[in-house]
Amino acid sequence: MSICPDHNAPRPVFENPWHAQVFAVTVALNEAGRISWTDWAARFSETLRRHGLNRELDGGDDYFMAWLETLESVLAEQETALPEEVHEMRAAWEEAYLKTPHGMPVRL
């Protein structure tokens, strides 16, 4: 899977819906001029190194947890989503997820 958006490139296949969503948010930020791919790649690589994820990754949860951490860091730095807000939203999603019957969409 390539992380550089190229509208002629094959579309990535995601293991979980949230992987696609966090990827799409990052692409949208890039397209809006909020982050460059060069900067993103450097930040994401540093997150992967910090977590010791230097092996070949298959785009699973470990990869996208690092992706999400990097995105949260960028948003906090830009003061778009402060860490406290992210924590509150994550807690709300977790509560909604735990209350949602299996197979049903999670709603806040």
Short mmCIF file of C-alpha atoms in Angstrom, two decimals:
data_model
loop_
_atom_site.label_atom_id
_atom_site.label_comp_id
_atom_site.label_asym_id
_atom_site.label_seq_id
_atom_site.Cartn_x
_atom_site.Cartn_y
_atom_site.Cartn_z
CA MET A 1 0.00 0.00 0.00
CA SER A 2 1.36 3.40 -0.96
CA ILE A 3 0.78 6.29 1.41
CA CYS A 4 1.22 8.92 -1.28
CA PRO A 5 -2.14 9.86 -2.80
CA ASP A 6 -2.11 9.32 -6.54
CA HIS A 7 -5.53 9.29 -8.10
CA ASN A 8 -4.30 6.87 -10.79
CA ALA A 9 -2.81 4.41 -8.30
CA PRO A 10 -4.69 1.29 -7.19
CA ARG A 11 -6.89 1.86 -4.18
CA PRO A 12 -5.54 0.39 -0.93
CA VAL A 13 -7.41 -2.42 0.76
CA PHE A 14 -7.99 -1.92 4.48
CA GLU A 15 -8.32 -4.60 7.13
CA ASN A 16 -10.78 -2.57 9.22
CA PRO A 17 -13.08 0.37 8.44
CA TRP A 18 -11.29 2.63 10.91
CA HIS A 19 -8.03 2.09 9.00
CA ALA A 20 -9.69 3.53 5.89
CA GLN A 21 -11.16 6.40 7.88
CA VAL A 22 -7.89 7.51 9.48
CA PHE A 23 -6.19 7.19 6.09
CA ALA A 24 -8.92 9.32 4.47
CA VAL A 25 -8.62 12.03 7.13
CA THR A 26 -4.89 12.23 6.51
CA VAL A 27 -5.38 12.44 2.73
CA ALA A 28 -7.98 15.19 3.24
CA LEU A 29 -5.56 17.15 5.44
CA ASN A 30 -2.92 16.84 2.74
CA GLU A 31 -5.31 17.94 0.01
CA ALA A 32 -6.38 20.92 2.17
CA GLY A 33 -2.72 21.94 2.52
CA ARG A 34 -2.63 21.23 6.27
CA ILE A 35 0.28 18.75 6.02
CA SER A 36 2.72 17.83 3.27
CA TRP A 37 3.40 14.20 2.41
CA THR A 38 7.10 14.77 2.98
CA ASP A 39 6.41 16.00 6.51
CA TRP A 40 3.84 13.23 7.08
CA ALA A 41 6.26 10.51 5.95
CA ALA A 42 8.98 11.83 8.27
CA ARG A 43 6.63 12.03 11.27
CA PHE A 44 5.06 8.64 10.61
CA SER A 45 8.47 7.01 10.14
CA GLU A 46 9.58 8.45 13.47
CA THR A 47 6.48 7.06 15.20
CA LEU A 48 7.15 3.62 13.71
CA ARG A 49 10.80 3.76 14.82
CA ARG A 50 9.84 4.88 18.34
CA HIS A 51 7.56 1.87 18.66
CA GLY A 52 10.16 -0.46 17.22
CA LEU A 53 7.98 -1.21 14.22
CA ASN A 54 10.80 -1.40 11.72
CA ARG A 55 9.82 -4.79 10.37
CA GLU A 56 7.68 -5.23 7.28
CA LEU A 57 4.17 -4.15 8.24
CA ASP A 58 1.07 -5.48 6.53
CA GLY A 59 -1.26 -2.54 7.15
CA GLY A 60 -2.84 -4.10 10.24
CA ASP A 61 -3.67 -2.59 13.60
CA ASP A 62 -0.07 -1.95 14.68
CA TYR A 63 0.54 0.07 11.52
CA PHE A 64 -2.66 2.09 11.82
CA MET A 65 -2.31 2.64 15.58
CA ALA A 66 1.02 4.29 14.75
CA TRP A 67 -0.70 6.18 11.93
CA LEU A 68 -3.42 7.39 14.33
CA GLU A 69 -0.85 8.43 16.94
CA THR A 70 0.98 10.46 14.30
CA LEU A 71 -2.24 12.08 13.12
CA GLU A 72 -3.27 12.96 16.68
CA SER A 73 0.16 14.52 17.21
CA VAL A 74 -0.18 16.65 14.07
CA LEU A 75 -3.69 17.77 15.03
CA ALA A 76 -2.56 18.67 18.55
CA GLU A 77 0.41 20.61 17.21
CA GLN A 78 -1.90 22.55 14.89
CA GLU A 79 -4.35 22.99 17.80
CA THR A 80 -7.04 21.43 15.63
CA ALA A 81 -7.76 18.70 18.18
CA LEU A 82 -6.22 19.09 21.60
CA PRO A 83 -5.16 15.95 23.50
CA GLU A 84 -7.94 16.40 26.08
CA GLU A 85 -10.55 16.56 23.29
CA VAL A 86 -9.09 13.48 21.63
CA HIS A 87 -9.18 11.61 24.96
CA GLU A 88 -12.82 12.58 25.55
CA MET A 89 -13.84 11.55 22.02
CA ARG A 90 -11.98 8.25 22.29
CA ALA A 91 -13.74 7.51 25.59
CA ALA A 92 -17.13 8.36 24.05
CA TRP A 93 -16.44 6.07 21.09
CA GLU A 94 -15.33 3.26 23.37
CA GLU A 95 -18.49 3.58 25.45
CA ALA A 96 -20.66 3.63 22.31
CA TYR A 97 -18.79 0.64 20.88
CA LEU A 98 -19.27 -1.40 24.03
CA LYS A 99 -23.01 -0.63 24.08
CA THR A 100 -23.55 -1.44 20.38
CA PRO A 101 -24.88 -4.90 19.52
CA HIS A 102 -22.52 -7.01 17.41
CA GLY A 103 -22.82 -6.28 13.71
CA MET A 104 -24.58 -2.96 14.17
CA PRO A 105 -22.98 0.38 13.28
CA VAL A 106 -21.51 2.33 16.19
CA ARG A 107 -23.17 5.69 16.75
CA LEU A 108 -22.30 8.42 19.20
#
